[in-house]
CSV table of C-alpha atoms in Angstrom, one decimal:
chain,number,residue,atom,x,y,z
T,36,HIS,CA,0.0,0.0,0.0
T,37,PRO,CA,1.1,3.6,-0.4
T,38,ALA,CA,2.8,5.3,2.6
T,39,GLY,CA,-0.5,6.6,3.9
T,40,GLN,CA,-2.0,3.1,3.9
T,41,VAL,CA,0.4,1.1,6.0
T,42,MET,CA,-0.4,-0.6,9.2
T,43,LYS,CA,-0.7,1.9,12.0
T,44,ALA,CA,1.8,1.8,14.9
T,45,ASP,CA,-0.7,0.5,17.5
T,46,ILE,CA,-1.8,-2.5,15.4
T,47,LEU,CA,1.7,-3.1,14.3
T,48,GLY,CA,2.8,-3.4,17.9
T,49,ILE,CA,-0.1,-5.7,18.8
T,50,TYR,CA,0.7,-7.9,15.8
T,51,ILE,CA,4.4,-8.2,16.3
T,52,LYS,CA,4.0,-9.1,20.0
T,53,GLN,CA,1.3,-11.7,19.3
T,54,HIS,CA,3.3,-13.1,16.4
T,55,LEU,CA,6.3,-13.7,18.6
T,56,ASP,CA,4.1,-15.2,21.3
T,57,ALA,CA,2.3,-17.5,18.9
T,58,TRP,CA,5.4,-18.8,17.0
T,59,GLU,CA,6.8,-22.1,18.0
T,60,GLY,CA,10.5,-22.6,17.5
T,61,ASP,CA,13.6,-20.5,17.7
T,62,ASN,CA,13.3,-19.0,14.1
T,63,VAL,CA,10.4,-16.6,13.6
T,64,MET,CA,9.4,-15.6,10.1
T,65,PHE,CA,7.6,-12.3,9.3
T,66,SER,CA,6.4,-12.1,5.7
T,67,TRP,CA,5.4,-8.6,4.7
T,68,HIS,CA,2.9,-8.1,1.8
T,69,GLY,CA,0.9,-5.4,0.1
T,70,GLY,CA,1.5,-3.7,-3.2
T,71,GLU,CA,5.0,-2.4,-3.6
T,72,LEU,CA,6.4,-2.9,-0.2
T,73,LEU,CA,9.2,-0.3,-0.4
T,74,LEU,CA,6.6,2.4,-0.8
T,75,ALA,CA,6.0,2.1,2.9
T,76,GLY,CA,9.3,3.8,3.4
T,77,LEU,CA,12.4,2.9,5.5
T,78,ASP,CA,11.0,4.5,8.6
T,79,PHE,CA,8.1,1.9,8.7
T,80,TYR,CA,10.6,-0.9,8.6
T,81,ARG,CA,12.8,0.7,11.2
T,82,LYS,CA,9.7,0.8,13.4
T,83,VAL,CA,9.2,-2.9,12.7
T,84,ILE,CA,12.7,-3.8,13.7
T,85,GLY,CA,12.4,-1.7,16.9
T,86,LEU,CA,9.2,-3.4,17.9
T,87,GLN,CA,10.6,-6.8,17.2
T,88,LYS,CA,13.6,-6.1,19.4
T,89,GLU,CA,11.3,-4.8,22.1
T,90,TYR,CA,9.0,-7.8,22.2
T,91,ASN,CA,11.6,-10.5,21.5
T,92,ARG,CA,12.1,-11.4,25.1
T,93,GLU,CA,13.1,-15.0,24.4
T,94,GLY,CA,15.9,-14.0,22.1
T,95,LYS,CA,14.5,-15.8,19.1
T,96,ARG,CA,16.0,-15.4,15.6
T,97,ILE,CA,13.8,-13.1,13.6
T,98,ILE,CA,13.7,-13.3,9.8
T,99,ASN,CA,11.8,-10.7,7.8
T,100,ALA,CA,10.8,-11.3,4.2
T,101,ILE,CA,9.6,-8.8,1.6
T,102,GLN,CA,8.8,-8.7,-2.1
T,103,THR,CA,9.7,-5.9,-4.4
T,104,ASN,CA,9.9,-4.9,-8.1
T,105,GLY,CA,13.3,-3.4,-7.3
T,106,MET,CA,12.6,0.1,-8.6
T,107,LEU,CA,13.3,1.8,-5.3
T,108,LEU,CA,16.2,-0.4,-4.1
T,109,ASP,CA,19.3,1.7,-3.5
T,110,ASN,CA,22.4,1.6,-1.3
T,111,GLU,CA,20.5,3.0,1.7
T,112,TRP,CA,17.8,0.4,1.4
T,113,CYS,CA,20.2,-2.5,0.9
T,114,SER,CA,22.4,-1.4,3.8
T,115,PHE,CA,19.3,-1.6,6.1
T,116,LEU,CA,18.1,-4.9,4.6
T,117,SER,CA,21.5,-6.5,5.0
T,118,GLU,CA,22.1,-5.2,8.5
T,119,ASN,CA,18.7,-6.6,9.6
T,120,GLY,CA,18.8,-10.0,7.8
T,121,PHE,CA,15.9,-9.5,5.4
T,122,ILE,CA,15.1,-12.0,2.7
T,123,VAL,CA,14.0,-10.3,-0.5
T,124,GLY,CA,11.9,-11.6,-3.3
T,125,LEU,CA,12.7,-9.7,-6.5
T,126,SER,CA,10.3,-9.7,-9.4
T,127,ILE,CA,12.1,-10.2,-12.7
T,128,ASP,CA,10.7,-11.8,-15.8
T,129,GLY,CA,13.9,-13.0,-17.5
T,130,THR,CA,15.4,-11.2,-20.5
T,131,ALA,CA,14.8,-7.6,-21.3
T,132,GLU,CA,12.5,-8.4,-24.2
T,133,LEU,CA,10.2,-10.6,-22.0
T,134,HIS,CA,10.4,-8.5,-18.9
T,135,ASN,CA,9.6,-5.2,-20.5
T,136,MET,CA,6.5,-6.5,-22.2
T,137,HIS,CA,4.6,-6.2,-18.9
T,138,ARG,CA,6.8,-4.5,-16.4
T,139,LYS,CA,7.2,-0.7,-16.9
T,140,SER,CA,7.6,2.1,-14.4
T,141,ALA,CA,4.8,4.4,-13.5
T,142,ALA,CA,6.0,6.7,-16.2
T,143,GLY,CA,5.7,3.9,-18.8
T,144,ILE,CA,9.5,3.4,-19.0
T,145,ALA,CA,10.9,-0.1,-19.4
T,146,SER,CA,12.1,-1.4,-16.1
T,147,HIS,CA,14.5,-4.2,-16.9
T,148,ASN,CA,17.8,-2.2,-16.5
T,149,PRO,CA,16.8,-0.8,-13.0
T,150,VAL,CA,15.7,-4.3,-11.9
T,151,LEU,CA,19.1,-5.7,-13.0
T,152,LYS,CA,20.8,-3.0,-10.9
T,153,ALA,CA,18.6,-3.9,-8.0
T,154,TRP,CA,19.7,-7.5,-8.4
T,155,ASP,CA,23.3,-6.5,-8.5
T,156,LEU,CA,22.8,-4.5,-5.3
T,157,LEU,CA,21.3,-7.5,-3.5
T,158,LYS,CA,24.4,-9.5,-4.4
T,159,LEU,CA,26.8,-6.7,-3.4
T,160,TYR,CA,25.2,-6.5,0.0
T,161,ASN,CA,25.0,-10.2,0.4
T,162,ILE,CA,21.3,-10.1,0.9
T,163,SER,CA,19.5,-13.5,0.7
T,164,HIS,CA,17.1,-13.3,-2.2
T,165,GLU,CA,14.9,-15.2,-4.6
T,166,LEU,CA,13.9,-14.3,-8.1
T,167,LEU,CA,10.2,-14.3,-8.9
T,168,PHE,CA,9.3,-15.0,-12.5
T,169,VAL,CA,5.6,-14.8,-13.5
T,170,VAL,CA,4.8,-17.4,-16.2
T,171,SER,CA,2.2,-16.0,-18.6
T,172,ASN,CA,0.9,-16.8,-22.1
T,173,THR,CA,3.4,-14.3,-23.6
T,174,ASN,CA,6.6,-15.8,-22.1
T,175,VAL,CA,5.7,-19.5,-21.7
T,176,ALA,CA,7.1,-20.3,-25.1
T,177,PHE,CA,10.7,-19.4,-24.1
T,178,PRO,CA,11.7,-21.7,-21.3
T,179,LEU,CA,15.4,-22.0,-22.2
T,180,ASP,CA,15.8,-18.3,-23.0
T,181,VAL,CA,14.5,-17.6,-19.5
T,182,TYR,CA,16.6,-20.3,-17.8
T,183,ASN,CA,19.8,-19.4,-19.6
T,184,PHE,CA,19.3,-15.8,-18.7
T,185,PHE,CA,19.2,-16.7,-15.0
T,186,ARG,CA,22.1,-19.1,-15.3
T,187,GLU,CA,24.3,-16.6,-17.0
T,188,ARG,CA,23.7,-14.1,-14.3
T,189,ALA,CA,24.4,-16.7,-11.6
T,190,ALA,CA,20.9,-16.9,-10.1
T,191,GLU,CA,20.8,-19.0,-6.9
T,192,TYR,CA,17.1,-19.3,-6.2
T,193,ILE,CA,14.2,-19.0,-8.7
T,194,THR,CA,10.5,-19.3,-8.2
T,195,PHE,CA,8.2,-19.7,-11.2
T,196,LEU,CA,4.7,-18.3,-10.5
T,197,PRO,CA,2.0,-19.3,-13.0
T,198,LEU,CA,-0.4,-16.4,-14.0
T,199,VAL,CA,-4.0,-17.5,-13.5
T,200,GLU,CA,-6.5,-14.7,-13.7
T,201,ARG,CA,-10.1,-15.8,-13.5
T,202,GLU,CA,-12.8,-14.2,-15.6
T,203,GLY,CA,-16.2,-15.6,-14.8
T,204,ASP,CA,-16.9,-19.0,-13.3
T,205,ASN,CA,-14.3,-21.1,-15.1
T,206,GLU,CA,-12.7,-18.8,-17.7
T,207,VAL,CA,-9.3,-17.1,-17.5
T,208,SER,CA,-7.9,-13.9,-18.9
T,209,PRO,CA,-6.1,-14.0,-22.3
T,210,GLY,CA,-2.8,-13.4,-20.4
T,211,SER,CA,-3.2,-16.4,-18.2
T,212,VAL,CA,-0.8,-19.3,-18.8
T,213,ASP,CA,-2.1,-22.4,-20.7
T,214,PRO,CA,-1.8,-25.4,-18.3
T,215,LEU,CA,-0.1,-27.7,-20.9
T,216,LYS,CA,2.3,-25.0,-22.1
T,217,PHE,CA,3.1,-24.3,-18.4
T,218,GLY,CA,3.9,-28.0,-17.9
T,219,GLN,CA,6.2,-28.1,-21.0
T,220,PHE,CA,7.9,-24.9,-19.9
T,221,LEU,CA,8.8,-26.5,-16.5
T,222,VAL,CA,9.8,-29.8,-18.1
T,223,SER,CA,12.2,-28.0,-20.4
T,224,ILE,CA,13.8,-26.1,-17.6
T,225,PHE,CA,13.9,-29.2,-15.3
T,226,ASP,CA,15.9,-31.1,-18.0
T,227,ALA,CA,18.4,-28.3,-18.3
T,228,TRP,CA,18.6,-27.9,-14.5
T,229,LYS,CA,19.1,-31.6,-13.9
T,230,ALA,CA,21.8,-31.8,-16.6
T,231,GLU,CA,24.1,-29.1,-15.1
T,232,ASP,CA,22.7,-27.2,-12.1
T,233,ILE,CA,21.6,-29.5,-9.3
T,234,GLY,CA,23.1,-28.1,-6.1
T,235,ARG,CA,24.0,-24.8,-7.8
T,236,ILE,CA,20.6,-23.3,-8.5
T,237,LYS,CA,17.5,-23.9,-6.4
T,238,ILE,CA,14.2,-23.9,-8.3
T,239,GLN,CA,11.3,-24.0,-5.8
T,240,VAL,CA,8.9,-26.2,-7.7
T,241,PHE,CA,11.6,-28.8,-8.4
T,242,GLU,CA,12.8,-28.7,-4.8
T,243,GLU,CA,9.3,-29.3,-3.6
T,244,ALA,CA,8.7,-32.2,-5.9
T,245,LEU,CA,12.0,-33.9,-4.8
T,246,ARG,CA,11.1,-33.6,-1.1
T,247,THR,CA,8.9,-36.7,-1.7
T,248,ALA,CA,12.1,-38.7,-2.4
T,249,PHE,CA,13.2,-38.1,1.2
T,250,GLY,CA,9.7,-38.6,2.7
T,251,GLN,CA,9.7,-34.9,3.7
T,252,GLU,CA,6.6,-32.8,4.1
T,253,HIS,CA,6.2,-29.9,1.6
T,254,THR,CA,7.3,-26.5,2.8
T,255,LEU,CA,5.2,-24.6,0.2
T,256,CYS,CA,1.6,-24.3,1.2
T,257,ILE,CA,0.2,-25.0,-2.2
T,258,PHE,CA,1.6,-28.5,-2.3
T,259,ARG,CA,0.8,-29.5,1.3
T,260,LYS,CA,-2.1,-31.8,2.1
T,261,GLU,CA,-3.7,-29.1,4.2
T,262,CYS,CA,-3.4,-25.3,4.0
T,263,GLY,CA,-4.3,-22.5,6.3
T,264,GLY,CA,-0.7,-22.0,7.4
T,265,VAL,CA,-0.3,-18.7,5.4
T,266,PRO,CA,-3.1,-16.5,6.7
T,267,LEU,CA,-3.4,-12.8,5.9
T,268,LEU,CA,-3.4,-10.0,8.4
T,269,GLU,CA,-4.6,-6.7,6.9
T,270,LYS,CA,-3.5,-3.2,8.0
T,271,ASN,CA,-6.6,-2.8,10.1
T,272,GLY,CA,-5.9,-6.0,12.1
T,273,ASN,CA,-8.4,-8.2,10.2
T,274,PHE,CA,-7.3,-11.8,10.0
T,275,TYR,CA,-8.2,-13.9,7.0
T,276,THR,CA,-7.9,-17.6,6.3
T,277,CYS,CA,-5.4,-17.1,3.4
T,278,ASP,CA,-3.8,-14.3,1.5
T,279,HIS,CA,-5.8,-15.4,-1.6
T,280,TYR,CA,-9.1,-15.1,0.2
T,281,ALA,CA,-9.4,-11.6,1.7
T,282,ASP,CA,-13.2,-11.5,1.7
T,283,ASN,CA,-16.0,-11.4,4.2
T,284,GLU,CA,-16.5,-15.2,3.9
T,285,ASN,CA,-13.0,-15.8,5.0
T,286,LEU,CA,-12.7,-13.2,7.7
T,287,VAL,CA,-11.8,-15.0,10.9
T,288,GLY,CA,-11.5,-12.1,13.3
T,289,ASN,CA,-9.4,-9.1,14.4
T,290,ILE,CA,-6.2,-9.2,16.5
T,291,ARG,CA,-7.5,-6.2,18.5
T,292,GLU,CA,-10.3,-8.5,19.8
T,293,SER,CA,-8.8,-12.0,19.7
T,294,SER,CA,-5.2,-13.1,20.0
T,295,LEU,CA,-3.3,-14.4,17.0
T,296,THR,CA,-3.0,-17.8,18.6
T,297,THR,CA,-6.8,-18.0,19.1
T,298,LEU,CA,-7.4,-17.0,15.5
T,299,LEU,CA,-4.9,-19.5,14.2
T,300,LEU,CA,-6.4,-22.3,16.2
T,301,SER,CA,-10.0,-21.3,15.5
T,302,ARG,CA,-12.5,-23.8,14.1
T,303,LYS,CA,-12.9,-21.6,11.0
T,304,GLN,CA,-9.2,-21.5,10.3
T,305,THR,CA,-8.7,-25.3,10.8
T,306,ASP,CA,-11.7,-26.2,8.8
T,307,PHE,CA,-10.5,-24.0,5.9
T,308,GLY,CA,-7.1,-25.8,6.0
T,309,ARG,CA,-8.7,-29.3,6.1
T,310,HIS,CA,-11.1,-28.5,3.3
T,311,LYS,CA,-8.2,-28.5,0.8
T,312,GLU,CA,-7.8,-32.3,1.3
T,313,THR,CA,-11.4,-33.3,2.0
T,314,SER,CA,-12.7,-31.5,-1.2
T,315,LEU,CA,-10.3,-33.2,-3.6
T,316,PRO,CA,-12.0,-34.9,-6.5
T,317,LEU,CA,-11.7,-38.7,-6.8
T,318,TYR,CA,-9.7,-38.1,-10.0
T,319,CYS,CA,-7.0,-36.4,-7.9
T,320,ARG,CA,-7.1,-38.9,-5.1
T,321,GLN,CA,-6.3,-41.7,-7.6
T,322,CYS,CA,-3.5,-39.7,-9.3
T,323,GLU,CA,0.0,-41.3,-9.2
T,324,VAL,CA,1.7,-38.0,-8.4
T,325,ILE,CA,-0.8,-36.8,-5.7
T,326,ASP,CA,2.0,-36.7,-3.2
T,327,MET,CA,3.9,-34.1,-5.2
T,328,CYS,CA,0.8,-31.9,-5.8
T,329,ASN,CA,-2.0,-32.5,-3.3
T,330,GLY,CA,-4.3,-30.7,-5.6
T,331,GLU,CA,-2.2,-27.5,-5.6
T,332,CYS,CA,-3.8,-24.2,-4.4
T,333,PRO,CA,-7.6,-24.2,-3.9
T,334,ARG,CA,-7.9,-20.8,-5.6
T,335,ASN,CA,-7.1,-22.6,-8.9
T,336,ARG,CA,-9.7,-25.3,-8.4
T,337,PHE,CA,-12.5,-24.0,-10.7
T,338,VAL,CA,-12.7,-26.5,-13.6
T,339,ASN,CA,-14.1,-30.0,-13.9
T,340,THR,CA,-12.2,-33.2,-14.0
T,341,PRO,CA,-12.3,-35.2,-17.3
T,342,ASP,CA,-15.2,-37.2,-15.9
T,343,GLY,CA,-17.1,-34.2,-14.7
T,344,GLU,CA,-16.2,-33.8,-11.0
T,345,PRO,CA,-16.0,-30.1,-9.8
T,346,LEU,CA,-13.2,-28.4,-8.0
T,347,HIS,CA,-10.5,-29.7,-10.3
T,348,ASN,CA,-7.3,-27.6,-10.5
T,349,TYR,CA,-7.0,-25.5,-13.7
T,350,LEU,CA,-3.2,-26.1,-13.8
T,351,CYS,CA,-3.5,-29.9,-13.3
T,352,PRO,CA,-2.5,-30.9,-16.8
T,353,GLY,CA,0.7,-28.9,-16.5
T,354,TYR,CA,1.6,-30.1,-13.1
T,355,MET,CA,0.8,-33.7,-14.0
T,356,MET,CA,3.1,-33.5,-17.0
T,357,LEU,CA,5.9,-32.1,-14.9
T,358,PHE,CA,5.6,-34.4,-11.9
T,359,ASN,CA,5.3,-37.5,-14.1
T,360,HIS,CA,8.4,-36.4,-15.8
T,361,ILE,CA,10.2,-35.9,-12.5
T,362,ARG,CA,9.0,-39.1,-10.9
T,363,PRO,CA,11.7,-41.5,-12.4
T,364,PHE,CA,14.4,-39.2,-11.2
T,365,ALA,CA,12.8,-38.7,-7.8
T,366,ASP,CA,12.6,-42.5,-7.4
T,367,MET,CA,16.2,-42.9,-8.4
T,368,VAL,CA,17.2,-40.3,-5.8
T,369,ALA,CA,15.1,-42.1,-3.1
T,370,THR,CA,16.7,-45.4,-3.9
T,371,ALA,CA,20.2,-43.9,-3.7
T,372,TRP,CA,19.4,-42.1,-0.4
T,373,LYS,CA,17.9,-45.2,1.3
T,374,SER,CA,21.0,-47.3,0.3
T,375,THR,CA,23.5,-44.7,1.6
T,376,PRO,CA,25.1,-45.9,4.9
T,377,VAL,CA,24.2,-43.6,7.9
């Protein structure tokens, strides 16, 4: 939100204290969201750090994460982010030609060069960061151009975010990525990654799929059996079941009236999380790669299965293509891991 629309100091203080109290474990994650986050200004984040230090009575390790388009990143920002251990998600859609199709400044100027400078600053200040690439119908045809761009610039962590914009009940916008093309995009990149870059570049969707080889639970909410672990807290203190469902139906309460712990453990929140699994169509339950996908995000479940069941994921054909392609490699990794002496 613009500077005048950030969370007020009183609610910010309540939230930070309750978040620290509610978090189990020694490492506490704060994920800040809302438009272009740097527009909130450095003073807002200085206030955040001050309140975190004030309420962190148990000496827990605090990690703050923000996402930015990079246009406002400069030495002052990066010095602050580095000193306070922030993790930064930087939006960059690959090559200049692809990126500048949709990402321009408020003045209509191509933004690729400023974003590259922002990326260089993140590296210079040794700030942990991930690169966020939105896969749309305009760039999905260029997987290796995209991947080689990131490789050549020594990317370390990449997240591919499929663009799915609903129009009506089960239609999508012209810019939304086609599911099968999305699957082929990821398959092409997986093959290039497997050939040369395992252990050098982390790609979120591949890392998540390969967790199944080690019998590990998914870390990313969209692939977990149940969701509800990434709720949304708005600037007025309203608590929603998920950051994709900020509507009255999914309003759980307000932290000025109920503690964060109470809201997290509420029947409404837990029912929301369980509904992800209980609402899965039979078609999904019988899928050979259900352990890699678990139906993905409920917000994308708005089409019918091939046999007519509702609540099927729009992206299913693409994820099915990818995960079936990954499965032989995952099985090989699992076999090698199980046979390795402890």
